[in-house]
XYZ file of C-alpha atoms in Angstrom:
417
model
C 178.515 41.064 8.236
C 180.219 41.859 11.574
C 178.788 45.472 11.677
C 174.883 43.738 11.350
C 176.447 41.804 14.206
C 177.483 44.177 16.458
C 174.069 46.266 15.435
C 171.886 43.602 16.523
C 174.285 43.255 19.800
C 173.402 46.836 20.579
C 169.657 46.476 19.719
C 169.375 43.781 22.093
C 171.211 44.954 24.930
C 168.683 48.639 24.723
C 165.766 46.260 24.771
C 166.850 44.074 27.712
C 167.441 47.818 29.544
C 164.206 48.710 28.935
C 162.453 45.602 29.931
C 163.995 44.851 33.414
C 162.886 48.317 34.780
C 166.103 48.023 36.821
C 169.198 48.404 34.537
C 168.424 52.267 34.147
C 168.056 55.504 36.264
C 165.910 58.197 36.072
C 168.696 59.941 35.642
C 169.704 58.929 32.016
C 170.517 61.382 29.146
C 168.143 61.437 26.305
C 169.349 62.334 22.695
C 167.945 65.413 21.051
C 165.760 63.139 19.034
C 164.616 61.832 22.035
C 163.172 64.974 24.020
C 161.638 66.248 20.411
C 159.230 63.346 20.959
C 156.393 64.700 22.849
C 155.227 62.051 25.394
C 152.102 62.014 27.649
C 152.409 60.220 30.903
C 148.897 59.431 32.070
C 148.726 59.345 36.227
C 145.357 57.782 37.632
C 144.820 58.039 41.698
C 142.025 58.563 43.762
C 142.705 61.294 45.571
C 139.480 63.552 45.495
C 140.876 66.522 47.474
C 142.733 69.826 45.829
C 143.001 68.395 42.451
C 144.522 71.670 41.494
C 147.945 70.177 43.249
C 148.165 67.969 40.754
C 147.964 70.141 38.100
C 150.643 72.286 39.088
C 152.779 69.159 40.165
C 152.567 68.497 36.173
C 153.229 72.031 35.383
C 156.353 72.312 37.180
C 157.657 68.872 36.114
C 156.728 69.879 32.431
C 158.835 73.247 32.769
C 161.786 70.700 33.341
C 160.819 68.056 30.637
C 159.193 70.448 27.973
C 158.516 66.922 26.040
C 156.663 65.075 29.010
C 152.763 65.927 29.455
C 151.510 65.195 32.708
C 147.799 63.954 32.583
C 146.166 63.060 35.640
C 142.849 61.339 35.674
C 140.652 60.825 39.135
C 137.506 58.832 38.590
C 134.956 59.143 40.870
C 134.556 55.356 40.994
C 138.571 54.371 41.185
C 138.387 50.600 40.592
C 136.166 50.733 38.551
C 138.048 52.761 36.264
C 140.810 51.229 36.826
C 139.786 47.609 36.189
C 138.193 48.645 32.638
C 141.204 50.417 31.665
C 142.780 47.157 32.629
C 141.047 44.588 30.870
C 140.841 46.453 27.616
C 144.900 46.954 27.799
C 144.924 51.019 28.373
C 146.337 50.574 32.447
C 148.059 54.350 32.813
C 151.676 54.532 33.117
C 151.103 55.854 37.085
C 148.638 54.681 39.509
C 147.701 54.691 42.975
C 147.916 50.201 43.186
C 147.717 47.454 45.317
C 149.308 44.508 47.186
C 147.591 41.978 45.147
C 148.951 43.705 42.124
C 152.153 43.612 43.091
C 151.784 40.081 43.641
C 150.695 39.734 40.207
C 153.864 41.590 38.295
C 151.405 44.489 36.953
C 154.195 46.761 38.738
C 157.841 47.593 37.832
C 160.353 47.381 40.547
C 161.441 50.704 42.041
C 164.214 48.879 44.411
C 166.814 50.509 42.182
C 165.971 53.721 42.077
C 168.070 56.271 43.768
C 164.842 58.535 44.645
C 163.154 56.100 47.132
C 166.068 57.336 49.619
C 164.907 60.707 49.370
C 161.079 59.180 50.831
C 160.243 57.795 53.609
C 160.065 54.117 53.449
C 156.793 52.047 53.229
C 156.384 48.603 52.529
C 153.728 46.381 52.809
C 154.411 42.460 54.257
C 151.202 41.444 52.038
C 153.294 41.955 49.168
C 154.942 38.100 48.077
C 157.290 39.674 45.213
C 161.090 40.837 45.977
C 161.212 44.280 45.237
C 160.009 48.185 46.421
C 156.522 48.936 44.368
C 154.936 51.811 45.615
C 156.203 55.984 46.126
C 155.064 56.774 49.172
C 153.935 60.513 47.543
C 151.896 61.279 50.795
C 151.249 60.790 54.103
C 147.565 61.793 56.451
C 146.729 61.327 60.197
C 143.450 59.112 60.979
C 140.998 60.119 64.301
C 138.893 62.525 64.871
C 138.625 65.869 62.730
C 136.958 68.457 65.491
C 134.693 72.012 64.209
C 136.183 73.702 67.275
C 133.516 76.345 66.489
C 130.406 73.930 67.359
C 132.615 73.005 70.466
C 133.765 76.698 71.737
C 129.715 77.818 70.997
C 128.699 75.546 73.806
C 131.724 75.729 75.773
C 132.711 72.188 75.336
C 136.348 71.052 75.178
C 138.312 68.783 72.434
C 137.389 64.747 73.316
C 140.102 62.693 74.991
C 137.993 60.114 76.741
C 134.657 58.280 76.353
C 133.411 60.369 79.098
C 134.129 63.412 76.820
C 132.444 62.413 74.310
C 129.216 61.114 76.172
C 128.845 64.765 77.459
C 129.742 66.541 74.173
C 126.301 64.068 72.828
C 123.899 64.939 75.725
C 124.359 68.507 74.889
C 124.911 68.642 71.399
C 121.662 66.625 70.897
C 119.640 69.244 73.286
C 120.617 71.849 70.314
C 119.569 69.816 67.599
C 123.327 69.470 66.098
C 124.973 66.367 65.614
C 128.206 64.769 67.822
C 129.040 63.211 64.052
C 128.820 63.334 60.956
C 128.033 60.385 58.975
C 128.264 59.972 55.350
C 127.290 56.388 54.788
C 126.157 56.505 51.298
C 129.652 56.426 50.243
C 130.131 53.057 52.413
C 133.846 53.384 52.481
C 133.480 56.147 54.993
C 131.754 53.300 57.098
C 134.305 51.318 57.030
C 136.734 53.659 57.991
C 135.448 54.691 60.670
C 136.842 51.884 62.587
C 140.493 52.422 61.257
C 141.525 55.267 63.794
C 140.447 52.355 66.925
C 142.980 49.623 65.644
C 145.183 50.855 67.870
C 142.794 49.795 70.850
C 144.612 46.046 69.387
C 147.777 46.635 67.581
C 149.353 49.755 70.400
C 149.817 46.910 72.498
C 150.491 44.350 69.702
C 152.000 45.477 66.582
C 152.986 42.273 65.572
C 149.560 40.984 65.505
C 149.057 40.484 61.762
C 151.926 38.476 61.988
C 150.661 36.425 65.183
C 147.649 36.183 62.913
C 149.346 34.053 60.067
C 150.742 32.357 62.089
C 147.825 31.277 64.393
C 149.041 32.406 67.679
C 146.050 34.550 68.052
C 143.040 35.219 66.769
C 139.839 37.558 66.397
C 137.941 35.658 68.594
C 140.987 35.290 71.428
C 141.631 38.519 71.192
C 139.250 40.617 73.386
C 140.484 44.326 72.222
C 138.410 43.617 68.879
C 135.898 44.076 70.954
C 136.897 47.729 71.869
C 137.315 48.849 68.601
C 133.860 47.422 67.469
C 131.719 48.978 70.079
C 133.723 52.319 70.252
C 132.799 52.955 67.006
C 129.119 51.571 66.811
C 128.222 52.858 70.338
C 129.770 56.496 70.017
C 130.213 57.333 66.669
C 127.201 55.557 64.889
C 124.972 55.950 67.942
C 125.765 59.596 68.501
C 125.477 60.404 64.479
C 122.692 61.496 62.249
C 121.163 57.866 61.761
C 118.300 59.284 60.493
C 120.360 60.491 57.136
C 123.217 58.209 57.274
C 122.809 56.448 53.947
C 121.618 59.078 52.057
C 124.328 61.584 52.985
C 128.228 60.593 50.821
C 131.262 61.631 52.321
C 131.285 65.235 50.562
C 128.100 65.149 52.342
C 129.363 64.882 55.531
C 131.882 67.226 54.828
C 129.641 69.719 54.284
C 127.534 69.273 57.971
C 131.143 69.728 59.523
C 131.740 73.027 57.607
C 127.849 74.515 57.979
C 128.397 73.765 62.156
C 125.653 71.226 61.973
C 128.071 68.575 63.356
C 130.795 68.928 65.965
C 133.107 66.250 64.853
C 133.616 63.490 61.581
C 136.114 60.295 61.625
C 138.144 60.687 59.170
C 141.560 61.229 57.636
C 143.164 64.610 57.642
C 142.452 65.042 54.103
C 138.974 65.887 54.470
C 140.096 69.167 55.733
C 140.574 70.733 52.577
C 137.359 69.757 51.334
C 135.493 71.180 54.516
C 137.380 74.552 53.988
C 136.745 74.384 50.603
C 132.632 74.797 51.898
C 133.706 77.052 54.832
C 136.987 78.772 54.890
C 136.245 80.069 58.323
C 135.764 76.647 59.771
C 138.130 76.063 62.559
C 139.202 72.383 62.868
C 141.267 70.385 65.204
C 142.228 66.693 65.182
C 142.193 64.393 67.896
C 142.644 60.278 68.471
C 139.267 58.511 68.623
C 139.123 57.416 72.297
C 138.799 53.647 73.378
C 138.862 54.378 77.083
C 138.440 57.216 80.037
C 142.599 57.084 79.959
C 143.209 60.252 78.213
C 146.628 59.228 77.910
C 146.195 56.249 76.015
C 145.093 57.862 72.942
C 147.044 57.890 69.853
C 146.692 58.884 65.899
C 146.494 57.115 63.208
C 149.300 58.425 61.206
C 150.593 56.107 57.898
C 151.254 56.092 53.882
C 147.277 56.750 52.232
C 148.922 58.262 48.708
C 151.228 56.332 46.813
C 151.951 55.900 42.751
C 153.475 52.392 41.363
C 154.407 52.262 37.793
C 152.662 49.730 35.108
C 154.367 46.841 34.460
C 152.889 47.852 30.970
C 153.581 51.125 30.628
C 155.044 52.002 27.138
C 157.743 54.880 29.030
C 159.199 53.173 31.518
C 161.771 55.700 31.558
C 159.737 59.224 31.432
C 157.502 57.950 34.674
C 161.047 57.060 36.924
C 161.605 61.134 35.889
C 158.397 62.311 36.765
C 158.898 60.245 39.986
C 162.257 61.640 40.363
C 160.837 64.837 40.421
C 157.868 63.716 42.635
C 160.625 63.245 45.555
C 162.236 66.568 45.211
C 161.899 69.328 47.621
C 160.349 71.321 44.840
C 157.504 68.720 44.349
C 156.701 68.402 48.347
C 156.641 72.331 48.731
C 153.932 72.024 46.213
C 152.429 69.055 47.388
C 151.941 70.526 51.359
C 150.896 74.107 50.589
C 147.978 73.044 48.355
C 146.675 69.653 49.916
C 147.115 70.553 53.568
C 148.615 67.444 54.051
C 151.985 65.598 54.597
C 154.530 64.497 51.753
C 156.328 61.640 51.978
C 159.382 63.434 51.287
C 162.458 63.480 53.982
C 162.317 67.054 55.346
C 159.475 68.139 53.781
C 157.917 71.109 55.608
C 155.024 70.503 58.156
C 151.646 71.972 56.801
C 150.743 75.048 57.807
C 147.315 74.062 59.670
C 145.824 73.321 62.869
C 144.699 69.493 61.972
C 148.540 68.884 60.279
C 150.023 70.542 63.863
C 148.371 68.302 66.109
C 149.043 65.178 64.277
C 152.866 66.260 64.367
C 152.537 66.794 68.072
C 151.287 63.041 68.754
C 153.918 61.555 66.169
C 156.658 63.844 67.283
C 155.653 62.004 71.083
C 155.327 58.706 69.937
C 151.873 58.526 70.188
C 150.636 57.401 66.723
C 150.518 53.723 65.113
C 150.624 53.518 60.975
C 147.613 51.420 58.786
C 147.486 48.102 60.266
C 145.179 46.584 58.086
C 147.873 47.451 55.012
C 149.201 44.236 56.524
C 145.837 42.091 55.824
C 145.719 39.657 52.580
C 143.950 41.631 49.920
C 141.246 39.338 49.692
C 140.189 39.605 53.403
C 140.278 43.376 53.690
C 137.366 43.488 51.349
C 135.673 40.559 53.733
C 136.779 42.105 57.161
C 134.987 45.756 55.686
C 131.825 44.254 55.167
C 131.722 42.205 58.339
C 133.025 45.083 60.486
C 129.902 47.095 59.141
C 127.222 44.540 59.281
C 128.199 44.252 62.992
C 127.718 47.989 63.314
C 124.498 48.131 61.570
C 123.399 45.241 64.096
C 123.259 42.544 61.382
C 125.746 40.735 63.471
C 126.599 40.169 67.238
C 130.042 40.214 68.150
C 130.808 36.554 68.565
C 129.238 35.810 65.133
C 131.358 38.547 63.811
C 134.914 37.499 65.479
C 134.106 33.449 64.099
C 133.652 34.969 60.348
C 136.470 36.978 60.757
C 138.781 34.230 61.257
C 136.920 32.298 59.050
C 137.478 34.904 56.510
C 140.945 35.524 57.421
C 141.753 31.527 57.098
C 140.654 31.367 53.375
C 143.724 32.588 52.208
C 145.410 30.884 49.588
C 149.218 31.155 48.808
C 149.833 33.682 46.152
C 152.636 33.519 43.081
């Protein structure tokens, strides 16, 4: 009787480890039982570009764990995906998540875990839930991704004013090439084309989301929303191809940048790959959108835009803290930043070897960069603020009516669990 006792002690005390998501390490020794099991970890993100880094990320993490598979998945539609392998109880063990599912306890708690010290740290104050949620796996710059080919061909130099670009569009449009690319059927890329002029507001104000919640300030007391709006619907949208705006996607646009019939495209720094991908000769720069003739008030957009949580769900809790163990190694980031092009979230990680990834370093390394500001918007009015933002660009709004349904937007929020 005492040893079915002490068995059942033992059986309870394993299950309570693997439940909290916080009583064990990714470090933990597995019996040989254990690692005969073969195991597939199933990863979902978004991230379009150089999905052969993933591939070898799983490779090299497999060569470790012969018993772990590695399977990523990238839909083209993301939530979509997502939501369906949600609701009929198939979430993966890894994805790239949200605030609002944080919120909602779909996520284990990374606090714990001796590899976040090893990343940089990211957080984001939507996020109501005690606890660290997301790996901060990598890290882009935001602004303006130059063809410094279409530039040197008319002898024009790299933007740093509104002036600058005004003259890069009256001779640009004299050659029948476009000052931007626009890929608007994808209507993300809309949206973000604002992003990389938030820091005409939050430069000067980076506590502003949290003036917001508090109303001390609003949109429509806060005249620099102005400057972002009518930056990017008077330069970028004005001086882009219109004519082919919505039926052009982002690859798309891409593509215009790397066949030199477009100078520039507002984006992140991730795009590069893909534009090399179409053109391998294509030499690109990156630069800050300007908000003013002050060429030294321009800075880059330079934040967290890849990171992996863990299911709440997942059935090996255990296997994905290894796999993100090995995700913050310097192995992993060597890997990650030769094949994307693009920053790991790794401490010490090596700088990629590229033009674009140089001159973001040089603005961060001067203090001239802000991070994401609208990662600190409720989840439910980021979806609002996009639409809005666009309709004002597309002239469906003027700016007053779009600063009053901003706040109005803004002041639906409810108090989450």
């Amino acid at each position: 009787m005492k040893k079915k006792i002490v068995y059942a002690a033992i059986l309870a005390i394993v299950a309570v480890s693997v439940i909290s998501g916080c009583l064990w390490s990714a470090k933990d020794k597995y019996t040989d039982e254990q690692e005969e099991e073969q195991i597939i970890l199933y990863v979902m993100h978004n991230k379009q570009e150089a999905p052969e880094t993933y591939h070898k990320l799983a490779e090299a993490f497999h060569q470790k764990y012969p018993y772990i598979t590695v399977q990523y998945e990238v839909p083209t539609d993301f939530d979509l995906e997502l939501q369906k392998r949600m609701n009929r109880g198939d979430t993966p063990d890894i994805y790239t998540a949200t605030a609002a599912q944080a919120n909602a306890g779909l996520l284990l708690d990374l606090s714990k875990q001796e590899f976040l010290s090893r990343m940089r740290p990211v957080h984001y104050d939507t996020v109501t839930r005690p606890g660290e949620y997301f790996f901060p796996m990598g890290y882009s710059g935001a602004g303006i991704i130059c063809n410094e080919t279409v530039l040197d061909e008319y002898n024009l130099d790299l933007p740093e004013t509104l002036e600058d670009l005004e003259k890069i569009h009256s001779i640009l449009s004299e050659e029948s090439v476009y000052t931007f690319a626009l890929g608007f059927k994808d209507l993300w890329t809309a949206h973000f084309c604002f992003r990389p002029a938030y820091y005409a507001v939050y430069a000067d104000q980076p506590e502003w989301n949290t003036l917001r919640r508090d109303g001390k300030v609003s949109f429509s007391s806060t005249p620099e929303w102005k400057t972002v709006v009518d930056v990017v619907k008077n330069y970028v949208y004005a001086f882009g191809n219109k004519d082919t705006a919505f039926e052009r996607g982002y690859m798309d646009a891409c593509n215009m940048l790397a066949l030199n019939r477009a100078a520039m495209l507002v984006q992140g720094s991730w795009a590069a790959a893909k534009i090399e991908d179409y053109n391998s000769n294509t030499r690109l720069r990156m630069v800050p959108l300007p908000i003013s003739n002050d060429p030294d008030e321009g800075k880059i957009n330079y934040y967290c835009d890849y990171s992996l949580s863990v299911s709440a769900d997942t059935a090996h809790p255990r296997e994905a803290m290894l796999y993100l163990d090995f995700l913050a190694s310097e192995e992993a980031a060597e890997i990650y930043v030769k094949n994307t092009g693009s920053f790991s979230g790794f401490i010490g990680a090596p700088v990629p070897d590229n033009t674009i990834a140089k001159d973001i370093q040089t603005y961060v390394d001067a203090g001239k960069y802000i991070d994401n500001p609208s990662d600190g918007w409720p989840p439910y009015f980021y979806i609002n603020a996009e639409r809005i933002l666009a309709e004002y660009m597309f002239g469906g709004r003027d700016y007053d009516n779009m600063t009053k349904a901003l706040d109005s937007a803004w002041n639906l929020r409810t108090e989450e669990p």
